[in-house]
Amino acid sequence: MSDLIPLTALGGTSPRVDTFQGLEISECPEWALASIAARSGRATDMASAAQAFLGVALPDVARTAEKAPFSVFWMGPEQWMIEAPHDSHEDLATQIKAALGDTASVTEQTDGWVRFDLTGERCHDVLERLCNADSRSMPPGSATRTQLEHLGCFLIRRPQDSHFSVLGPRSSAGSLHHALETAAKSAI
Amino acid sequence: MIINHPLLGPRDSQEFTYLGDAALIDRPDWQAEDAVDQFHDYLYLRDNPAGIHRELWFHETGDRSWLVVTRDTTTHEITSVELARDVARARGRSK
Protein backbone atom coordinates (compact mmCIF):
# COMPACT_ATOMS: atom_id res chain seq x y z
CA MET A 1 0.00 0.00 0.00
CA SER A 2 1.36 3.38 -0.95
CA ASP A 3 2.05 5.81 1.82
CA LEU A 4 -0.20 8.67 0.69
CA ILE A 5 -0.40 11.93 2.58
CA PRO A 6 -3.91 13.40 2.71
CA LEU A 7 -4.00 16.99 1.47
CA THR A 8 -6.74 19.57 1.93
CA ALA A 9 -8.38 21.28 -1.04
CA LEU A 10 -5.87 24.14 -0.73
CA GLY A 11 -3.01 21.64 -0.86
CA GLY A 12 -1.92 21.82 2.78
CA THR A 13 -1.49 18.99 5.22
CA SER A 14 -3.62 20.88 7.75
CA PRO A 15 -6.68 23.08 7.13
CA ARG A 16 -6.01 26.73 6.39
CA VAL A 17 -7.28 29.26 8.92
CA ASP A 18 -7.13 33.02 8.37
CA THR A 19 -7.95 35.34 11.23
CA PHE A 20 -9.06 38.94 10.87
CA GLN A 21 -10.48 41.44 13.34
CA GLY A 22 -13.97 40.07 13.98
CA LEU A 23 -13.77 37.30 11.38
CA GLU A 24 -12.23 33.89 10.97
CA ILE A 25 -12.13 32.10 7.62
CA SER A 26 -11.40 28.41 8.02
CA GLU A 27 -11.07 25.58 5.55
CA CYS A 28 -13.23 22.65 6.70
CA PRO A 29 -12.14 19.38 5.10
CA GLU A 30 -13.61 17.14 7.78
CA TRP A 31 -17.13 16.84 6.31
CA ALA A 32 -18.62 14.13 4.13
CA LEU A 33 -21.36 15.13 1.70
CA ALA A 34 -24.04 13.29 -0.22
CA SER A 35 -27.00 14.60 -2.18
CA ILE A 36 -30.41 13.02 -2.47
CA ALA A 37 -33.01 13.57 -5.17
CA ALA A 38 -36.46 12.00 -5.10
CA ARG A 39 -37.24 9.52 -7.84
CA SER A 40 -40.27 10.41 -9.95
CA GLY A 41 -43.43 10.30 -7.83
CA ARG A 42 -41.57 9.07 -4.72
CA ALA A 43 -41.02 12.38 -2.91
CA THR A 44 -43.31 11.50 0.00
CA ASP A 45 -41.77 8.05 0.46
CA MET A 46 -38.29 9.55 0.34
CA ALA A 47 -39.21 12.21 2.90
CA SER A 48 -40.40 9.64 5.46
CA ALA A 49 -37.43 7.31 4.85
CA ALA A 50 -35.04 10.25 5.17
CA GLN A 51 -36.69 11.39 8.39
CA ALA A 52 -36.34 7.90 9.85
CA PHE A 53 -32.64 7.82 8.89
CA LEU A 54 -31.70 11.37 9.89
CA GLY A 55 -33.93 11.75 12.94
CA VAL A 56 -35.19 15.06 11.58
CA ALA A 57 -37.55 16.02 8.75
CA LEU A 58 -36.09 17.25 5.46
CA PRO A 59 -36.08 21.05 5.56
CA ASP A 60 -38.40 23.29 3.58
CA VAL A 61 -37.40 25.43 0.59
CA ALA A 62 -34.10 27.29 1.19
CA ARG A 63 -33.85 26.03 4.78
CA THR A 64 -31.57 23.73 6.73
CA ALA A 65 -32.20 21.07 9.39
CA GLU A 66 -29.78 19.77 12.00
CA LYS A 67 -29.71 16.60 14.08
CA ALA A 68 -26.27 15.47 15.19
CA PRO A 69 -24.32 14.08 13.45
CA PHE A 70 -26.22 15.24 10.34
CA SER A 71 -27.05 18.57 8.85
CA VAL A 72 -29.20 18.89 5.76
CA PHE A 73 -29.85 21.77 3.40
CA TRP A 74 -32.30 22.29 0.57
CA MET A 75 -30.69 22.47 -2.89
CA GLY A 76 -33.64 22.52 -5.26
CA PRO A 77 -37.09 21.03 -5.78
CA GLU A 78 -37.06 17.56 -4.17
CA GLN A 79 -33.28 17.71 -3.72
CA TRP A 80 -31.24 18.00 -0.55
CA MET A 81 -27.59 17.81 0.49
CA ILE A 82 -26.62 15.95 3.66
CA GLU A 83 -23.45 16.69 5.65
CA ALA A 84 -21.89 14.47 8.30
CA PRO A 85 -18.44 14.20 9.92
CA HIS A 86 -16.04 12.47 7.55
CA ASP A 87 -14.34 10.46 10.31
CA SER A 88 -17.53 8.64 11.27
CA HIS A 89 -19.38 8.80 7.92
CA GLU A 90 -16.80 8.33 5.20
CA ASP A 91 -19.33 6.08 3.41
CA LEU A 92 -22.20 8.55 3.89
CA ALA A 93 -23.71 8.02 0.42
CA THR A 94 -23.75 4.23 0.90
CA GLN A 95 -25.45 4.57 4.28
CA ILE A 96 -28.08 6.92 2.88
CA LYS A 97 -28.69 4.71 -0.16
CA ALA A 98 -29.26 1.75 2.14
CA ALA A 99 -31.80 3.77 4.11
CA LEU A 100 -33.65 5.38 1.19
CA GLY A 101 -33.59 2.47 -1.25
CA ASP A 102 -35.31 3.14 -4.56
CA THR A 103 -37.16 6.23 -3.34
CA ALA A 104 -34.17 8.44 -4.12
CA SER A 105 -31.08 8.84 -6.22
CA VAL A 106 -28.09 9.34 -3.93
CA THR A 107 -24.85 10.91 -5.09
CA GLU A 108 -21.52 10.95 -3.29
CA GLN A 109 -20.41 14.62 -3.24
CA THR A 110 -17.63 14.76 -0.63
CA ASP A 111 -14.66 15.58 -2.82
CA GLY A 112 -16.61 17.70 -5.27
CA TRP A 113 -16.73 20.59 -2.85
CA VAL A 114 -14.55 22.69 -0.63
CA ARG A 115 -16.08 24.22 2.47
CA PHE A 116 -14.98 27.48 4.03
CA ASP A 117 -16.59 28.62 7.27
CA LEU A 118 -16.87 32.30 8.09
CA THR A 119 -17.42 33.08 11.74
CA GLY A 120 -17.55 36.40 13.52
CA GLU A 121 -19.64 39.54 13.35
CA ARG A 122 -17.84 40.91 10.27
CA CYS A 123 -18.84 38.02 7.98
CA HIS A 124 -21.65 40.07 6.43
CA ASP A 125 -19.17 42.77 5.39
CA VAL A 126 -17.25 40.17 3.39
CA LEU A 127 -20.21 38.34 1.90
CA GLU A 128 -21.98 41.49 0.74
CA ARG A 129 -18.94 42.32 -1.40
CA LEU A 130 -18.85 38.89 -2.99
CA CYS A 131 -22.30 37.60 -3.84
CA ASN A 132 -25.89 38.43 -4.71
CA ALA A 133 -27.30 36.65 -1.69
CA ASP A 134 -28.25 39.03 1.11
CA SER A 135 -26.55 37.39 4.08
CA ARG A 136 -28.04 39.86 6.55
CA SER A 137 -31.61 38.99 5.61
CA MET A 138 -31.01 35.23 5.51
CA PRO A 139 -32.55 33.72 8.65
CA PRO A 140 -30.38 31.40 10.77
CA GLY A 141 -30.78 27.89 9.41
CA SER A 142 -31.11 28.79 5.74
CA ALA A 143 -29.21 28.03 2.56
CA THR A 144 -29.07 29.31 -0.98
CA ARG A 145 -26.98 28.79 -4.05
CA THR A 146 -25.35 31.96 -5.28
CA GLN A 147 -22.56 33.12 -7.53
CA LEU A 148 -19.31 33.97 -5.76
CA GLU A 149 -16.11 34.76 -7.70
CA HIS A 150 -17.88 33.47 -10.86
CA LEU A 151 -18.42 30.14 -9.12
CA GLY A 152 -21.74 28.54 -8.28
CA CYS A 153 -21.52 28.16 -4.50
CA PHE A 154 -23.84 27.22 -1.69
CA LEU A 155 -24.11 29.79 1.05
CA ILE A 156 -25.40 28.34 4.32
CA ARG A 157 -26.27 30.34 7.40
CA ARG A 158 -25.86 28.01 10.35
CA PRO A 159 -28.30 28.18 13.26
CA GLN A 160 -25.56 29.74 15.39
CA ASP A 161 -25.23 33.48 15.16
CA SER A 162 -22.68 34.86 12.66
CA HIS A 163 -21.66 31.52 11.22
CA PHE A 164 -21.76 30.99 7.47
CA SER A 165 -20.46 28.16 5.35
CA VAL A 166 -19.50 28.58 1.72
CA LEU A 167 -19.45 25.38 -0.33
CA GLY A 168 -17.74 25.86 -3.66
CA PRO A 169 -16.26 23.65 -6.34
CA ARG A 170 -13.18 21.95 -4.90
CA SER A 171 -11.15 22.33 -8.08
CA SER A 172 -11.48 26.11 -7.69
CA ALA A 173 -10.71 26.13 -3.96
CA GLY A 174 -7.70 28.41 -4.45
CA SER A 175 -9.69 31.02 -6.38
CA LEU A 176 -12.53 30.91 -3.90
CA HIS A 177 -10.18 31.27 -0.93
CA HIS A 178 -8.40 34.13 -2.67
CA ALA A 179 -11.73 35.92 -3.17
CA LEU A 180 -12.72 35.48 0.49
CA GLU A 181 -9.32 36.58 1.73
CA THR A 182 -9.17 39.59 -0.59
CA ALA A 183 -12.66 40.73 0.37
CA ALA A 184 -11.82 40.30 4.05
CA LYS A 185 -8.65 42.37 3.72
CA SER A 186 -10.53 45.05 1.82
CA ALA A 187 -13.51 45.16 4.22
CA ILE A 188 -11.73 44.82 7.54
CA MET B 1 -34.22 42.64 -14.47
CA ILE B 2 -35.68 40.74 -11.52
CA ILE B 3 -37.36 37.34 -11.92
CA ASN B 4 -39.79 36.46 -9.16
CA HIS B 5 -38.95 32.80 -8.65
CA PRO B 6 -42.03 30.82 -7.54
CA LEU B 7 -40.08 29.10 -4.73
CA LEU B 8 -37.28 31.50 -3.84
CA GLY B 9 -38.77 34.92 -4.44
CA PRO B 10 -37.21 37.82 -6.36
CA ARG B 11 -33.83 36.96 -7.90
CA ASP B 12 -31.53 38.94 -10.19
CA SER B 13 -31.69 37.80 -13.81
CA GLN B 14 -27.90 37.37 -13.85
CA GLU B 15 -28.47 34.16 -11.89
CA PHE B 16 -30.46 32.74 -14.81
CA THR B 17 -29.69 31.40 -18.26
CA TYR B 18 -32.12 32.01 -21.11
CA LEU B 19 -33.09 29.16 -23.40
CA GLY B 20 -35.92 30.38 -25.62
CA ASP B 21 -39.57 29.91 -26.50
CA ALA B 22 -41.51 27.84 -23.94
CA ALA B 23 -43.02 25.94 -26.90
CA LEU B 24 -39.88 23.77 -26.63
CA ILE B 25 -41.76 21.93 -23.86
CA ASP B 26 -44.10 20.53 -26.54
CA ARG B 27 -41.70 18.06 -28.06
CA PRO B 28 -43.34 16.18 -30.97
CA ASP B 29 -44.08 12.46 -30.89
CA TRP B 30 -41.15 10.79 -32.64
CA GLN B 31 -43.37 7.92 -33.75
CA ALA B 32 -45.87 10.12 -35.60
CA GLU B 33 -46.31 9.64 -39.37
CA ASP B 34 -45.07 13.15 -40.09
CA ALA B 35 -42.43 13.20 -37.30
CA VAL B 36 -39.76 14.62 -39.63
CA ASP B 37 -41.91 17.61 -40.54
CA GLN B 38 -42.98 18.12 -36.94
CA PHE B 39 -39.39 18.08 -35.70
CA HIS B 40 -38.37 20.49 -38.45
CA ASP B 41 -41.00 22.93 -37.24
CA TYR B 42 -40.12 22.27 -33.58
CA LEU B 43 -36.44 22.96 -34.15
CA TYR B 44 -36.47 25.82 -36.63
CA LEU B 45 -39.74 27.73 -36.57
CA ARG B 46 -40.12 30.38 -33.88
CA ASP B 47 -42.47 33.27 -33.40
CA ASN B 48 -40.69 36.51 -32.71
CA PRO B 49 -43.36 38.58 -31.03
CA ALA B 50 -43.05 42.22 -30.05
CA GLY B 51 -45.01 41.89 -26.82
CA ILE B 52 -45.99 39.00 -24.60
CA HIS B 53 -43.64 36.03 -24.90
CA ARG B 54 -43.53 32.80 -22.89
CA GLU B 55 -39.96 31.63 -22.52
CA LEU B 56 -37.77 29.14 -20.67
CA TRP B 57 -35.21 30.31 -18.13
CA PHE B 58 -32.83 28.13 -16.12
CA HIS B 59 -31.93 29.16 -12.57
CA GLU B 60 -28.30 28.20 -13.02
CA THR B 61 -26.74 29.78 -9.94
CA GLY B 62 -29.80 29.01 -7.87
CA ASP B 63 -31.90 25.94 -7.36
CA ARG B 64 -31.33 24.68 -10.95
CA SER B 65 -35.01 24.67 -11.77
CA TRP B 66 -36.43 25.49 -15.19
CA LEU B 67 -38.98 28.28 -15.25
CA VAL B 68 -41.58 29.44 -17.74
CA VAL B 69 -41.40 33.23 -17.66
CA THR B 70 -44.05 35.36 -19.37
CA ARG B 71 -42.29 38.55 -20.43
CA ASP B 72 -43.19 41.53 -22.56
CA THR B 73 -40.31 41.77 -25.03
CA THR B 74 -40.88 45.48 -25.55
CA THR B 75 -40.87 46.54 -21.89
CA HIS B 76 -39.24 43.53 -20.11
CA GLU B 77 -42.21 43.50 -17.76
CA ILE B 78 -42.66 40.02 -16.32
CA THR B 79 -46.26 39.08 -15.68
CA SER B 80 -45.97 35.44 -14.64
CA VAL B 81 -43.31 32.96 -13.51
CA GLU B 82 -44.08 29.25 -13.22
CA LEU B 83 -42.02 26.12 -12.64
CA ALA B 84 -41.60 24.49 -16.06
CA ARG B 85 -42.19 21.16 -14.35
CA ASP B 86 -45.69 22.26 -13.34
CA VAL B 87 -46.40 23.60 -16.83
CA ALA B 88 -45.30 20.33 -18.44
CA ARG B 89 -47.34 18.23 -16.01
CA ALA B 90 -50.40 20.39 -16.62
CA ARG B 91 -50.05 19.46 -20.29
CA GLY B 92 -50.09 15.78 -19.46
CA ARG B 93 -46.37 15.06 -19.36
CA SER B 94 -45.23 12.48 -16.83
CA LYS B 95 -42.19 14.40 -15.59
Tab-separated table of C-alpha atoms in Angstrom:
chain	number	residue	atom	x	y	z
A	1	MET	CA	0.000	0.000	0.000
A	2	SER	CA	1.362	3.384	-0.949
A	3	ASP	CA	2.046	5.810	1.816
A	4	LEU	CA	-0.197	8.675	0.691
A	5	ILE	CA	-0.403	11.930	2.580
A	6	PRO	CA	-3.915	13.396	2.710
A	7	LEU	CA	-4.003	16.990	1.470
A	8	THR	CA	-6.737	19.568	1.935
A	9	ALA	CA	-8.382	21.285	-1.039
A	10	LEU	CA	-5.869	24.136	-0.732
A	11	GLY	CA	-3.006	21.645	-0.858
A	12	GLY	CA	-1.920	21.820	2.782
A	13	THR	CA	-1.489	18.991	5.220
A	14	SER	CA	-3.616	20.878	7.746
A	15	PRO	CA	-6.675	23.081	7.128
A	16	ARG	CA	-6.013	26.730	6.389
A	17	VAL	CA	-7.278	29.257	8.919
A	18	ASP	CA	-7.134	33.020	8.368
A	19	THR	CA	-7.952	35.339	11.229
A	20	PHE	CA	-9.063	38.938	10.871
A	21	GLN	CA	-10.485	41.443	13.336
A	22	GLY	CA	-13.973	40.067	13.978
A	23	LEU	CA	-13.765	37.301	11.375
A	24	GLU	CA	-12.231	33.890	10.968
A	25	ILE	CA	-12.134	32.096	7.621
A	26	SER	CA	-11.396	28.411	8.021
A	27	GLU	CA	-11.074	25.578	5.554
A	28	CYS	CA	-13.230	22.645	6.698
A	29	PRO	CA	-12.136	19.376	5.102
A	30	GLU	CA	-13.613	17.135	7.781
A	31	TRP	CA	-17.128	16.845	6.311
A	32	ALA	CA	-18.621	14.131	4.126
A	33	LEU	CA	-21.356	15.133	1.696
A	34	ALA	CA	-24.036	13.288	-0.223
A	35	SER	CA	-27.001	14.598	-2.180
A	36	ILE	CA	-30.408	13.016	-2.470
A	37	ALA	CA	-33.011	13.571	-5.168
A	38	ALA	CA	-36.458	12.003	-5.097
A	39	ARG	CA	-37.243	9.515	-7.842
A	40	SER	CA	-40.266	10.409	-9.949
A	41	GLY	CA	-43.427	10.296	-7.833
A	42	ARG	CA	-41.567	9.068	-4.718
A	43	ALA	CA	-41.022	12.384	-2.914
A	44	THR	CA	-43.312	11.502	0.004
A	45	ASP	CA	-41.770	8.048	0.464
A	46	MET	CA	-38.292	9.549	0.335
A	47	ALA	CA	-39.212	12.210	2.899
A	48	SER	CA	-40.396	9.640	5.459
A	49	ALA	CA	-37.433	7.314	4.847
A	50	ALA	CA	-35.044	10.254	5.170
A	51	GLN	CA	-36.692	11.392	8.392
A	52	ALA	CA	-36.337	7.903	9.851
A	53	PHE	CA	-32.639	7.817	8.895
A	54	LEU	CA	-31.702	11.365	9.886
A	55	GLY	CA	-33.932	11.752	12.936
A	56	VAL	CA	-35.190	15.055	11.582
A	57	ALA	CA	-37.546	16.020	8.745
A	58	LEU	CA	-36.092	17.251	5.455
A	59	PRO	CA	-36.079	21.052	5.561
A	60	ASP	CA	-38.403	23.289	3.578
A	61	VAL	CA	-37.396	25.429	0.593
A	62	ALA	CA	-34.104	27.289	1.189
A	63	ARG	CA	-33.851	26.035	4.779
A	64	THR	CA	-31.566	23.731	6.733
A	65	ALA	CA	-32.199	21.068	9.391
A	66	GLU	CA	-29.781	19.767	11.997
A	67	LYS	CA	-29.709	16.605	14.077
A	68	ALA	CA	-26.274	15.475	15.190
A	69	PRO	CA	-24.322	14.084	13.450
A	70	PHE	CA	-26.222	15.240	10.339
A	71	SER	CA	-27.052	18.567	8.852
A	72	VAL	CA	-29.204	18.890	5.763
A	73	PHE	CA	-29.852	21.773	3.404
A	74	TRP	CA	-32.305	22.289	0.573
A	75	MET	CA	-30.687	22.471	-2.888
A	76	GLY	CA	-33.636	22.521	-5.263
A	77	PRO	CA	-37.094	21.028	-5.780
A	78	GLU	CA	-37.064	17.555	-4.174
A	79	GLN	CA	-33.279	17.705	-3.724
A	80	TRP	CA	-31.237	18.001	-0.550
A	81	MET	CA	-27.589	17.810	0.494
A	82	ILE	CA	-26.622	15.946	3.655
A	83	GLU	CA	-23.452	16.692	5.648
A	84	ALA	CA	-21.887	14.472	8.300
A	85	PRO	CA	-18.440	14.198	9.922
A	86	HIS	CA	-16.038	12.466	7.554
A	87	ASP	CA	-14.344	10.457	10.308
A	88	SER	CA	-17.532	8.642	11.272
A	89	HIS	CA	-19.382	8.798	7.919
A	90	GLU	CA	-16.800	8.325	5.199
A	91	ASP	CA	-19.328	6.080	3.409
A	92	LEU	CA	-22.202	8.550	3.894
A	93	ALA	CA	-23.715	8.016	0.424
A	94	THR	CA	-23.746	4.231	0.897
A	95	GLN	CA	-25.448	4.570	4.282
A	96	ILE	CA	-28.077	6.915	2.877
A	97	LYS	CA	-28.693	4.706	-0.160
A	98	ALA	CA	-29.257	1.747	2.138
A	99	ALA	CA	-31.802	3.767	4.115
A	100	LEU	CA	-33.649	5.378	1.191
A	101	GLY	CA	-33.594	2.466	-1.250
A	102	ASP	CA	-35.311	3.136	-4.560
A	103	THR	CA	-37.155	6.232	-3.341
A	104	ALA	CA	-34.169	8.444	-4.124
A	105	SER	CA	-31.077	8.835	-6.218
A	106	VAL	CA	-28.092	9.341	-3.930
A	107	THR	CA	-24.852	10.907	-5.094
A	108	GLU	CA	-21.517	10.948	-3.291
A	109	GLN	CA	-20.410	14.617	-3.237
A	110	THR	CA	-17.625	14.758	-0.633
A	111	ASP	CA	-14.655	15.578	-2.818
A	112	GLY	CA	-16.607	17.700	-5.273
A	113	TRP	CA	-16.734	20.594	-2.849
A	114	VAL	CA	-14.549	22.687	-0.626
A	115	ARG	CA	-16.083	24.215	2.473
A	116	PHE	CA	-14.980	27.475	4.031
A	117	ASP	CA	-16.588	28.622	7.274
A	118	LEU	CA	-16.873	32.300	8.094
A	119	THR	CA	-17.417	33.084	11.745
A	120	GLY	CA	-17.547	36.400	13.522
A	121	GLU	CA	-19.636	39.540	13.351
A	122	ARG	CA	-17.840	40.909	10.274
A	123	CYS	CA	-18.838	38.015	7.980
A	124	HIS	CA	-21.651	40.066	6.428
A	125	ASP	CA	-19.170	42.766	5.391
A	126	VAL	CA	-17.251	40.174	3.394
A	127	LEU	CA	-20.208	38.338	1.899
A	128	GLU	CA	-21.982	41.488	0.742
A	129	ARG	CA	-18.939	42.320	-1.395
A	130	LEU	CA	-18.854	38.892	-2.986
A	131	CYS	CA	-22.298	37.600	-3.839
A	132	ASN	CA	-25.889	38.432	-4.706
A	133	ALA	CA	-27.303	36.647	-1.689
A	134	ASP	CA	-28.255	39.027	1.107
A	135	SER	CA	-26.551	37.391	4.080
A	136	ARG	CA	-28.039	39.863	6.549
A	137	SER	CA	-31.606	38.986	5.609
A	138	MET	CA	-31.007	35.228	5.508
A	139	PRO	CA	-32.549	33.723	8.651
A	140	PRO	CA	-30.379	31.398	10.769
A	141	GLY	CA	-30.777	27.888	9.408
A	142	SER	CA	-31.105	28.794	5.735
A	143	ALA	CA	-29.211	28.032	2.561
A	144	THR	CA	-29.067	29.313	-0.979
A	145	ARG	CA	-26.984	28.789	-4.051
A	146	THR	CA	-25.352	31.959	-5.283
A	147	GLN	CA	-22.558	33.116	-7.531
A	148	LEU	CA	-19.306	33.975	-5.764
A	149	GLU	CA	-16.114	34.760	-7.696
A	150	HIS	CA	-17.881	33.468	-10.859
A	151	LEU	CA	-18.416	30.142	-9.116
A	152	GLY	CA	-21.742	28.543	-8.279
A	153	CYS	CA	-21.516	28.161	-4.497
A	154	PHE	CA	-23.842	27.217	-1.693
A	155	LEU	CA	-24.107	29.788	1.053
A	156	ILE	CA	-25.400	28.343	4.320
A	157	ARG	CA	-26.265	30.336	7.398
A	158	ARG	CA	-25.857	28.011	10.351
A	159	PRO	CA	-28.302	28.184	13.256
A	160	GLN	CA	-25.560	29.738	15.395
A	161	ASP	CA	-25.230	33.478	15.156
A	162	SER	CA	-22.679	34.862	12.663
A	163	HIS	CA	-21.656	31.519	11.223
A	164	PHE	CA	-21.761	30.993	7.474
A	165	SER	CA	-20.458	28.158	5.353
A	166	VAL	CA	-19.505	28.584	1.717
A	167	LEU	CA	-19.447	25.381	-0.327
A	168	GLY	CA	-17.736	25.860	-3.661
A	169	PRO	CA	-16.257	23.650	-6.345
A	170	ARG	CA	-13.183	21.955	-4.903
A	171	SER	CA	-11.153	22.326	-8.082
A	172	SER	CA	-11.484	26.114	-7.694
A	173	ALA	CA	-10.706	26.130	-3.964
A	174	GLY	CA	-7.702	28.413	-4.451
A	175	SER	CA	-9.691	31.024	-6.378
A	176	LEU	CA	-12.530	30.905	-3.897
A	177	HIS	CA	-10.182	31.268	-0.928
A	178	HIS	CA	-8.397	34.130	-2.669
A	179	ALA	CA	-11.729	35.918	-3.167
A	180	LEU	CA	-12.719	35.476	0.486
A	181	GLU	CA	-9.315	36.579	1.727
A	182	THR	CA	-9.174	39.593	-0.589
A	183	ALA	CA	-12.661	40.729	0.371
A	184	ALA	CA	-11.823	40.298	4.052
A	185	LYS	CA	-8.647	42.368	3.716
A	186	SER	CA	-10.533	45.045	1.822
A	187	ALA	CA	-13.505	45.164	4.218
A	188	ILE	CA	-11.728	44.825	7.544
B	1	MET	CA	-34.217	42.637	-14.474
B	2	ILE	CA	-35.683	40.737	-11.519
B	3	ILE	CA	-37.360	37.344	-11.917
B	4	ASN	CA	-39.794	36.464	-9.161
B	5	HIS	CA	-38.949	32.801	-8.646
B	6	PRO	CA	-42.029	30.818	-7.542
B	7	LEU	CA	-40.082	29.102	-4.733
B	8	LEU	CA	-37.280	31.501	-3.843
B	9	GLY	CA	-38.769	34.918	-4.436
B	10	PRO	CA	-37.207	37.820	-6.361
B	11	ARG	CA	-33.827	36.964	-7.901
B	12	ASP	CA	-31.533	38.937	-10.190
B	13	SER	CA	-31.694	37.799	-13.807
B	14	GLN	CA	-27.897	37.367	-13.850
B	15	GLU	CA	-28.473	34.156	-11.891
B	16	PHE	CA	-30.462	32.740	-14.813
B	17	THR	CA	-29.687	31.403	-18.260
B	18	TYR	CA	-32.124	32.010	-21.114
B	19	LEU	CA	-33.088	29.158	-23.395
B	20	GLY	CA	-35.917	30.385	-25.616
B	21	ASP	CA	-39.566	29.905	-26.502
B	22	ALA	CA	-41.507	27.840	-23.937
B	23	ALA	CA	-43.017	25.941	-26.903
B	24	LEU	CA	-39.876	23.766	-26.633
B	25	ILE	CA	-41.764	21.934	-23.861
B	26	ASP	CA	-44.103	20.530	-26.542
B	27	ARG	CA	-41.700	18.060	-28.062
B	28	PRO	CA	-43.341	16.180	-30.969
B	29	ASP	CA	-44.084	12.461	-30.892
B	30	TRP	CA	-41.147	10.794	-32.640
B	31	GLN	CA	-43.372	7.921	-33.751
B	32	ALA	CA	-45.865	10.121	-35.597
B	33	GLU	CA	-46.305	9.645	-39.365
B	34	ASP	CA	-45.068	13.151	-40.086
B	35	ALA	CA	-42.434	13.202	-37.302
B	36	VAL	CA	-39.759	14.622	-39.631
B	37	ASP	CA	-41.914	17.609	-40.539
B	38	GLN	CA	-42.977	18.118	-36.936
B	39	PHE	CA	-39.391	18.079	-35.702
B	40	HIS	CA	-38.371	20.492	-38.454
B	41	ASP	CA	-40.999	22.930	-37.236
B	42	TYR	CA	-40.118	22.271	-33.578
B	43	LEU	CA	-36.444	22.964	-34.145
B	44	TYR	CA	-36.470	25.816	-36.634
B	45	LEU	CA	-39.744	27.727	-36.566
B	46	ARG	CA	-40.123	30.377	-33.882
B	47	ASP	CA	-42.470	33.266	-33.404
B	48	ASN	CA	-40.688	36.512	-32.706
B	49	PRO	CA	-43.361	38.578	-31.032
B	50	ALA	CA	-43.047	42.225	-30.048
B	51	GLY	CA	-45.007	41.895	-26.821
B	52	ILE	CA	-45.988	39.000	-24.595
B	53	HIS	CA	-43.637	36.028	-24.902
B	54	ARG	CA	-43.527	32.796	-22.886
B	55	GLU	CA	-39.957	31.632	-22.521
B	56	LEU	CA	-37.774	29.135	-20.667
B	57	TRP	CA	-35.214	30.309	-18.127
B	58	PHE	CA	-32.826	28.132	-16.124
B	59	HIS	CA	-31.929	29.156	-12.567
B	60	GLU	CA	-28.304	28.203	-13.019
B	61	THR	CA	-26.739	29.778	-9.944
B	62	GLY	CA	-29.795	29.013	-7.868
B	63	ASP	CA	-31.904	25.939	-7.363
B	64	ARG	CA	-31.328	24.684	-10.946
B	65	SER	CA	-35.010	24.668	-11.772
B	66	TRP	CA	-36.430	25.487	-15.188
B	67	LEU	CA	-38.981	28.282	-15.247
B	68	VAL	CA	-41.583	29.439	-17.738
B	69	VAL	CA	-41.400	33.229	-17.662
B	70	THR	CA	-44.048	35.360	-19.375
B	71	ARG	CA	-42.294	38.545	-20.431
B	72	ASP	CA	-43.188	41.526	-22.558
B	73	THR	CA	-40.314	41.767	-25.029
B	74	THR	CA	-40.876	45.480	-25.555
B	75	THR	CA	-40.875	46.535	-21.892
B	76	HIS	CA	-39.243	43.527	-20.109
B	77	GLU	CA	-42.210	43.499	-17.759
B	78	ILE	CA	-42.657	40.018	-16.318
B	79	THR	CA	-46.264	39.078	-15.678
B	80	SER	CA	-45.968	35.441	-14.642
B	81	VAL	CA	-43.314	32.962	-13.510
B	82	GLU	CA	-44.082	29.251	-13.221
B	83	LEU	CA	-42.017	26.120	-12.644
B	84	ALA	CA	-41.604	24.491	-16.063
B	85	ARG	CA	-42.188	21.157	-14.351
B	86	ASP	CA	-45.694	22.261	-13.337
B	87	VAL	CA	-46.401	23.598	-16.830
B	88	ALA	CA	-45.303	20.331	-18.443
B	89	ARG	CA	-47.339	18.229	-16.015
B	90	ALA	CA	-50.401	20.388	-16.621
B	91	ARG	CA	-50.045	19.460	-20.287
B	92	GLY	CA	-50.094	15.775	-19.456
B	93	ARG	CA	-46.368	15.064	-19.363
B	94	SER	CA	-45.226	12.477	-16.828
B	95	LYS	CA	-42.193	14.398	-15.591
